[in-house]
Each structure stands twice: as C-alpha cells, then as structure tokens.
Amino acid sequence: MATLLLVTLYEYSPLFYIAVVSLCFLVTAAIVLGWFGFDVPVFLLSHEDSESTVSTPEKLMVQETNPFSLALGSGPACVSDGVLLKPCCLEPCVLSCFWGCEVGALQDVLRTHQQNLRLTSPQHFLEALHHRFHYHQTFYIHSEDEKECHTCIPADQRITDFGPLPRKHYPLVAVLTLAETEARNLYNIVANVIVIHVPDGKYNLSARILFQYLLTSQGYMHELKPLFMSAEGSGEPAGEQMERSPDRGESDWSEEMGRNCVVCQNAAVNRVLLPCRHACVCDSCMLHFQHCPICRAFVLESFSLRPTLQI
C-alpha cells in the first residue's frame, strides 16, 4: 500500500514525491535520535513525545544556617579613600580586611583549610597568609549590627593601585569569623571569605564582590553563587533589588516572586535550573522542559526554593 502511494506521488509530481520522502526521513531520524538521548529540535517532537520526556533529576539540598552576611556599603569606593562594608551577623563576629592580598596566598589558605588545618578564627587566617598582603585591619561586629565599617589603606603607604592586569594581588579580601568560641560549635559554617574589587588608578571598574566562599567546620569549602530571577515591573535584576532591601522577610520575598513563572505566568517560581542557575519556572512546568526557557541551556539538575507540600 505504501509502495503504491509512493509510485502515485512520483507520477503526479517528482518534486512533491522528493519533498514527502525527505520529510519522512527527517521525522524518522529525529525519533531515533530522541530514543538514544540526542538533542533534537523542539518542532520535530510531537505532543506525546514532549509529555513523555524523562524528568530532570532533582539535586538533593542540605539546609545550613549561614551566620554571616556582607554587602558593599553606600558611597563611593576607591583605593585612596577606602570602601564601606556592611556586615550583618547572627552572632558576634570579627571582620578582617586584607588589602593587597596575594592571589596565591589566598589559594594556599583555602587549600590549607581543606587539607588539615581548620581556619576558624582571625588569628588562624593571619598566620596562614604569612603576611603576604599590604595592610591588615580588623573590626568587631556585634550580633545583628548593620552599621557600616570603613576600611582604608593608610596614606603613608602610598599605594594607589595594584598593578596592571593580570594582577598578582586582590584589592581587598574580607574574612568574617565568629568571635566567640562557643558559637563556633553551634554552626557548621565557621568563616566567610569575600574577594572584593576596589577601583584604583589603573583599573577603574566599579566596586563589586567577585567571589564568596563559605568554610565549614568539616574542612569543606563552598562557593556562593547568585541565582538569576526575573524582576517584574523593574528593569534591574532581582538580586540587586534584594540587596538594596535587606530587611525584607521571607514572606515578603515569597509575595513578590509568587506568581511569575515565565512559562505559565500563573504559579510561583520554585525551581532553580542547573548549571545556568535560572530560577524561572514552577514545579509543574519543570516537568515539560529539558532546556532552560531563558538561555536555552540544557538542564542537568534542578532544586526547589521551597519544600513542596504533599497532600
């Protein structure tokens, strides 16, 4: 029957016959590639195929209480005038500022923490750096105190820049550690290491946090990375909005981000896609996608922002 149909099509129009055979070949190839796990264009997938797509594995997350928080303060920042830092801690802590810290020295410190020596106090960091920095300054931060701390290199050192790119020194490395020994036994996270760029005469990029590392009491190191969220009614990223309003509670955050799934526009965003880290879809829409709706990156894993209620 199929042969008779193809012969009839060829007699009717050879060009139409070639087009039909080519289309059948493309659809068949797409189905075969899909079975073997290869990526195929979305328009070649039928509705039934998209519904039966293998779900993206969920990454198991562990909830940890982070006692440290640090943000750049208000006002301009530069090497000659210094920078304002705004720490906020759940327990009394010590803010250690290392100006001109060597890149290699900081990497050695982080490796040291992971290998054998646990760096849990300001003295530990000071000794581990072996004075491979230009200037050191410390501040005592009271519990939940949000006052801004001004740190600056003394003018008599006459340091106006940290050399051309690529640099061997970070402009500023800030380290937050718990001040009381008893508090270190209450939290798994014992230190927060923040690498900050401060503009100078040779590299005038605005001040910003480059990296953040959390050190645990077991010797692990975790890098803090931002999540990318859409900000409804505003042209700026959601992360910047949250940074400017640190006093908002969890309920306020949930209300603002509650109904902005980029697919259905009806349910709450509750899925963070990895490795692109876009938080843009709800739990239901996540079941129908293998690519991020924002950047089209392939989704390897995902995790929930809030626990899903089981009814």
CSV table of C-alpha atoms in Angstrom, one decimal:
chain,number,residue,atom,x,y,z
A,1,MET,CA,0.0,0.0,0.0
A,2,ALA,CA,2.8,2.4,0.9
A,3,THR,CA,4.7,1.5,-2.3
A,4,LEU,CA,1.6,2.2,-4.4
A,5,LEU,CA,1.2,5.5,-2.7
A,6,LEU,CA,4.8,6.5,-3.4
A,7,VAL,CA,4.5,5.5,-7.1
A,8,THR,CA,1.3,7.5,-7.4
A,9,LEU,CA,3.0,10.6,-5.8
A,10,TYR,CA,6.1,10.2,-8.1
A,11,GLU,CA,3.8,10.0,-11.2
A,12,TYR,CA,1.9,13.0,-10.0
A,13,SER,CA,4.9,15.2,-9.3
A,14,PRO,CA,8.5,14.1,-8.8
A,15,LEU,CA,9.3,17.2,-6.8
A,16,PHE,CA,6.4,16.6,-4.4
A,17,TYR,CA,7.5,13.0,-4.1
A,18,ILE,CA,11.0,14.0,-3.1
A,19,ALA,CA,9.7,16.5,-0.5
A,20,VAL,CA,7.4,13.9,1.1
A,21,VAL,CA,10.2,11.3,1.3
A,22,SER,CA,12.6,13.9,2.8
A,23,LEU,CA,10.1,14.9,5.4
A,24,CYS,CA,9.5,11.3,6.4
A,25,PHE,CA,13.3,10.8,6.7
A,26,LEU,CA,13.8,13.8,9.0
A,27,VAL,CA,10.9,12.8,11.3
A,28,THR,CA,12.2,9.2,11.5
A,29,ALA,CA,15.8,10.4,12.2
A,30,ALA,CA,14.5,12.7,14.9
A,31,ILE,CA,12.6,9.9,16.6
A,32,VAL,CA,15.6,7.6,16.5
A,33,LEU,CA,18.0,10.3,17.8
A,34,GLY,CA,15.5,11.1,20.6
A,35,TRP,CA,15.4,7.5,21.7
A,36,PHE,CA,19.2,7.5,22.1
A,37,GLY,CA,19.2,10.7,24.1
A,38,PHE,CA,20.4,13.1,21.5
A,39,ASP,CA,19.1,16.7,21.4
A,40,VAL,CA,16.6,17.3,18.6
A,41,PRO,CA,14.7,20.5,17.6
A,42,VAL,CA,11.5,21.1,19.6
A,43,PHE,CA,9.3,21.4,16.4
A,44,LEU,CA,10.2,17.8,15.4
A,45,LEU,CA,8.8,16.4,18.7
A,46,SER,CA,5.2,15.5,18.9
A,47,HIS,CA,3.0,16.5,21.8
A,48,GLU,CA,3.1,12.9,23.1
A,49,ASP,CA,6.9,12.8,22.9
A,50,SER,CA,7.1,16.1,24.9
A,51,GLU,CA,4.8,14.7,27.6
A,52,SER,CA,6.8,11.6,28.0
A,53,THR,CA,10.2,13.4,28.3
A,54,VAL,CA,12.4,12.0,31.1
A,55,SER,CA,12.2,14.2,34.1
A,56,THR,CA,15.2,16.2,35.1
A,57,PRO,CA,16.9,14.7,38.2
A,58,GLU,CA,16.4,16.8,41.4
A,59,LYS,CA,19.6,17.8,43.3
A,60,LEU,CA,19.5,16.9,46.9
A,61,MET,CA,20.0,20.0,49.0
A,62,VAL,CA,21.1,20.4,52.6
A,63,GLN,CA,19.8,23.3,54.7
A,64,GLU,CA,22.5,25.2,56.5
A,65,THR,CA,22.3,28.3,58.7
A,66,ASN,CA,24.8,30.9,57.5
A,67,PRO,CA,25.7,33.3,60.3
A,68,PHE,CA,27.5,35.7,58.0
A,69,SER,CA,26.4,38.4,55.6
A,70,LEU,CA,28.4,41.1,53.9
A,71,ALA,CA,27.4,43.8,51.4
A,72,LEU,CA,29.1,46.8,50.0
A,73,GLY,CA,28.1,50.0,51.9
A,74,SER,CA,26.8,53.2,50.5
A,75,GLY,CA,29.0,55.9,49.0
A,76,PRO,CA,31.9,55.8,46.5
A,77,ALA,CA,34.8,53.4,46.9
A,78,CYS,CA,38.4,53.6,45.7
A,79,VAL,CA,41.8,52.5,46.9
A,80,SER,CA,42.9,56.0,48.1
A,81,ASP,CA,39.6,56.7,50.0
A,82,GLY,CA,38.7,53.2,51.1
A,83,VAL,CA,35.4,51.4,51.0
A,84,LEU,CA,32.4,50.9,53.2
A,85,LEU,CA,31.4,47.4,54.2
A,86,LYS,CA,28.1,46.5,55.7
A,87,PRO,CA,28.3,43.2,57.7
A,88,CYS,CA,25.3,41.6,59.4
A,89,CYS,CA,25.8,38.5,61.6
A,90,LEU,CA,23.6,36.3,63.7
A,91,GLU,CA,26.4,36.1,66.3
A,92,PRO,CA,29.2,38.5,67.4
A,93,CYS,CA,32.0,38.2,64.8
A,94,VAL,CA,35.2,39.7,63.6
A,95,LEU,CA,35.7,41.3,60.2
A,96,SER,CA,39.3,41.0,59.0
A,97,CYS,CA,40.2,43.2,55.9
A,98,PHE,CA,43.4,42.3,54.0
A,99,TRP,CA,44.3,44.9,51.4
A,100,GLY,CA,46.5,43.8,48.6
A,101,CYS,CA,46.3,40.1,49.4
A,102,GLU,CA,48.3,37.9,47.1
A,103,VAL,CA,46.2,35.7,44.9
A,104,GLY,CA,48.5,32.7,45.5
A,105,ALA,CA,48.4,33.3,49.3
A,106,LEU,CA,44.6,33.2,49.4
A,107,GLN,CA,44.5,30.0,47.3
A,108,ASP,CA,47.1,28.4,49.7
A,109,VAL,CA,44.9,29.4,52.7
A,110,LEU,CA,41.8,27.8,51.1
A,111,ARG,CA,43.7,24.6,50.3
A,112,THR,CA,45.1,24.6,53.9
A,113,HIS,CA,41.6,24.7,55.3
A,114,GLN,CA,40.5,21.7,53.2
A,115,GLN,CA,43.6,19.6,53.8
A,116,ASN,CA,44.3,19.6,57.5
A,117,LEU,CA,44.2,23.0,59.4
A,118,ARG,CA,40.7,24.3,60.2
A,119,LEU,CA,40.7,28.1,59.9
A,120,THR,CA,38.1,29.2,62.3
A,121,SER,CA,39.5,32.4,63.9
A,122,PRO,CA,41.0,35.7,62.7
A,123,GLN,CA,44.4,34.6,64.1
A,124,HIS,CA,44.3,31.5,62.0
A,125,PHE,CA,43.9,33.5,58.8
A,126,LEU,CA,46.5,36.0,59.8
A,127,GLU,CA,49.1,33.2,60.4
A,128,ALA,CA,48.1,31.2,57.3
A,129,LEU,CA,48.6,34.2,55.0
A,130,HIS,CA,52.2,34.7,56.2
A,131,HIS,CA,52.0,38.5,55.9
A,132,ARG,CA,51.5,38.2,52.1
A,133,PHE,CA,49.4,41.3,52.0
A,134,HIS,CA,49.9,45.1,52.2
A,135,TYR,CA,47.7,46.1,55.1
A,136,HIS,CA,45.5,44.4,57.7
A,137,GLN,CA,42.6,45.9,59.6
A,138,THR,CA,40.0,44.3,61.9
A,139,PHE,CA,36.5,45.3,63.2
A,140,TYR,CA,34.4,43.7,65.9
A,141,ILE,CA,30.8,43.3,64.8
A,142,HIS,CA,28.0,42.9,67.4
A,143,SER,CA,25.2,40.5,66.9
A,144,GLU,CA,22.8,41.7,64.1
A,145,ASP,CA,24.6,45.0,64.0
A,146,GLU,CA,24.2,46.5,60.5
A,147,LYS,CA,26.5,49.5,60.9
A,148,GLU,CA,28.9,50.2,58.0
A,149,CYS,CA,32.6,49.7,58.6
A,150,HIS,CA,35.1,52.0,56.7
A,151,THR,CA,38.4,50.3,55.8
A,152,CYS,CA,41.2,52.0,54.0
A,153,ILE,CA,44.9,51.7,53.4
A,154,PRO,CA,46.9,54.4,55.3
A,155,ALA,CA,48.1,57.3,53.2
A,156,ASP,CA,51.7,56.8,54.3
A,157,GLN,CA,51.9,53.5,52.5
A,158,ARG,CA,51.4,55.4,49.2
A,159,ILE,CA,49.5,52.6,47.5
A,160,THR,CA,47.3,53.9,44.6
A,161,ASP,CA,46.9,50.7,42.5
A,162,PHE,CA,47.7,47.0,42.4
A,163,GLY,CA,49.5,46.9,39.1
A,164,PRO,CA,48.4,46.0,35.5
A,165,LEU,CA,46.3,43.0,34.5
A,166,PRO,CA,46.6,40.2,35.2
A,167,ARG,CA,47.2,41.1,38.8
A,168,LYS,CA,49.0,39.1,41.5
A,169,HIS,CA,47.1,40.8,44.3
A,170,TYR,CA,43.4,41.1,45.1
A,171,PRO,CA,42.5,44.7,46.1
A,172,LEU,CA,40.6,43.6,49.2
A,173,VAL,CA,39.9,40.3,50.9
A,174,ALA,CA,37.4,40.4,53.7
A,175,VAL,CA,37.0,37.5,56.2
A,176,LEU,CA,34.2,37.1,58.6
A,177,THR,CA,34.7,34.7,61.5
A,178,LEU,CA,32.8,34.0,64.7
A,179,ALA,CA,34.2,36.0,67.7
A,180,GLU,CA,33.2,33.6,70.5
A,181,THR,CA,34.4,30.0,70.8
A,182,GLU,CA,31.1,28.7,72.0
A,183,ALA,CA,29.3,30.0,68.8
A,184,ARG,CA,31.7,28.0,66.6
A,185,ASN,CA,30.3,24.8,68.0
A,186,LEU,CA,26.7,25.9,67.0
A,187,TYR,CA,27.2,26.5,63.3
A,188,ASN,CA,28.6,24.3,60.6
A,189,ILE,CA,29.8,27.4,58.7
A,190,VAL,CA,32.7,28.9,60.6
A,191,ALA,CA,34.1,31.5,58.1
A,192,ASN,CA,33.1,33.6,55.1
A,193,VAL,CA,35.8,34.7,52.7
A,194,ILE,CA,34.8,37.6,50.3
A,195,VAL,CA,37.0,38.8,47.5
A,196,ILE,CA,36.2,42.4,46.6
A,197,HIS,CA,37.3,44.6,43.7
A,198,VAL,CA,38.0,48.2,44.6
A,199,PRO,CA,38.7,50.7,41.7
A,200,ASP,CA,42.1,52.3,41.5
A,201,GLY,CA,44.1,54.4,39.1
A,202,LYS,CA,44.8,51.6,36.6
A,203,TYR,CA,41.5,49.6,36.8
A,204,ASN,CA,38.5,51.8,37.3
A,205,LEU,CA,35.8,49.2,37.3
A,206,SER,CA,33.2,49.9,40.0
A,207,ALA,CA,33.5,48.2,43.3
A,208,ARG,CA,31.9,44.8,43.5
A,209,ILE,CA,32.1,41.4,45.2
A,210,LEU,CA,34.0,39.0,42.9
A,211,PHE,CA,33.8,35.7,44.9
A,212,GLN,CA,32.4,34.4,48.2
A,213,TYR,CA,33.5,31.2,49.9
A,214,LEU,CA,31.9,29.5,52.9
A,215,LEU,CA,34.2,27.4,55.0
A,216,THR,CA,32.8,24.6,57.2
A,217,SER,CA,34.0,23.0,60.4
A,218,GLN,CA,34.5,19.7,58.5
A,219,GLY,CA,37.0,21.3,56.1
A,220,TYR,CA,34.8,21.8,53.1
A,221,MET,CA,34.6,25.0,51.0
A,222,HIS,CA,31.5,26.1,49.1
A,223,GLU,CA,31.4,29.0,46.7
A,224,LEU,CA,28.4,31.2,46.9
A,225,LYS,CA,26.8,31.9,43.5
A,226,PRO,CA,23.9,34.2,42.7
A,227,LEU,CA,20.6,33.0,41.4
A,228,PHE,CA,19.1,34.7,38.3
A,229,MET,CA,15.5,35.8,38.7
A,230,SER,CA,13.2,38.0,36.7
A,231,ALA,CA,12.1,41.2,38.4
A,232,GLU,CA,8.6,42.1,37.5
A,233,GLY,CA,7.9,45.8,37.0
A,234,SER,CA,11.5,46.7,37.1
A,235,GLY,CA,14.4,46.7,34.7
A,236,GLU,CA,17.0,45.6,37.2
A,237,PRO,CA,17.9,42.1,38.3
A,238,ALA,CA,16.0,40.7,41.3
A,239,GLY,CA,19.3,40.1,43.0
A,240,GLU,CA,20.0,43.9,43.1
A,241,GLN,CA,16.5,44.6,44.4
A,242,MET,CA,17.0,42.1,47.3
A,243,GLU,CA,20.4,43.5,48.0
A,244,ARG,CA,19.0,47.1,48.4
A,245,SER,CA,16.2,45.9,50.7
A,246,PRO,CA,17.9,43.5,53.2
A,247,ASP,CA,15.2,44.0,55.8
A,248,ARG,CA,12.5,42.2,53.8
A,249,GLY,CA,11.4,38.9,55.4
A,250,GLU,CA,10.8,35.6,53.7
A,251,SER,CA,7.1,36.2,53.4
A,252,ASP,CA,7.7,39.5,51.5
A,253,TRP,CA,10.1,37.7,49.2
A,254,SER,CA,7.5,35.0,48.5
A,255,GLU,CA,4.8,37.5,47.8
A,256,GLU,CA,6.9,39.4,45.3
A,257,MET,CA,8.2,36.3,43.5
A,258,GLY,CA,4.9,34.4,44.0
A,259,ARG,CA,3.3,34.5,40.5
A,260,ASN,CA,5.9,34.9,37.9
A,261,CYS,CA,6.7,31.6,36.3
A,262,VAL,CA,7.9,32.6,32.8
A,263,VAL,CA,6.0,29.7,31.2
A,264,CYS,CA,2.5,29.6,32.7
A,265,GLN,CA,2.6,33.1,34.2
A,266,ASN,CA,0.3,31.7,36.9
A,267,ALA,CA,2.2,29.7,39.5
A,268,ALA,CA,5.0,30.5,41.9
A,269,VAL,CA,8.6,30.2,40.8
A,270,ASN,CA,10.0,27.3,42.7
A,271,ARG,CA,12.7,25.6,40.6
A,272,VAL,CA,16.3,26.6,40.1
A,273,LEU,CA,17.9,25.1,37.0
A,274,LEU,CA,21.4,23.9,36.9
A,275,PRO,CA,24.0,24.7,35.8
A,276,CYS,CA,22.7,28.0,34.4
A,277,ARG,CA,21.1,28.9,37.9
A,278,HIS,CA,18.0,30.5,36.4
A,279,ALA,CA,15.0,30.5,38.8
A,280,CYS,CA,12.2,30.9,36.3
A,281,VAL,CA,9.7,28.0,36.3
A,282,CYS,CA,7.2,26.4,38.7
A,283,ASP,CA,7.1,22.7,39.7
A,284,SER,CA,4.5,21.8,37.1
A,285,CYS,CA,6.2,23.5,34.1
A,286,MET,CA,9.5,22.0,35.1
A,287,LEU,CA,8.2,18.5,34.1
A,288,HIS,CA,7.9,19.6,30.4
A,289,PHE,CA,11.4,21.1,29.8
A,290,GLN,CA,14.9,19.8,29.2
A,291,HIS,CA,16.2,23.3,28.2
A,292,CYS,CA,16.1,26.5,30.2
A,293,PRO,CA,13.3,28.8,28.9
A,294,ILE,CA,15.6,31.8,29.4
A,295,CYS,CA,19.0,30.8,28.0
A,296,ARG,CA,18.2,27.5,26.3
A,297,ALA,CA,21.0,25.8,28.2
A,298,PHE,CA,20.5,22.0,28.7
A,299,VAL,CA,19.2,21.4,32.2
A,300,LEU,CA,21.3,18.8,34.1
A,301,GLU,CA,19.7,19.1,37.5
A,302,SER,CA,17.2,21.3,39.5
A,303,PHE,CA,16.4,22.1,43.1
A,304,SER,CA,13.4,23.6,44.9
A,305,LEU,CA,13.4,27.0,46.5
A,306,ARG,CA,10.7,25.9,48.9
A,307,PRO,CA,9.6,22.4,50.0
A,308,THR,CA,6.7,21.1,48.0
A,309,LEU,CA,3.6,20.2,50.1
A,310,GLN,CA,2.5,16.7,49.8
A,311,ILE,CA,-1.3,16.3,50.0
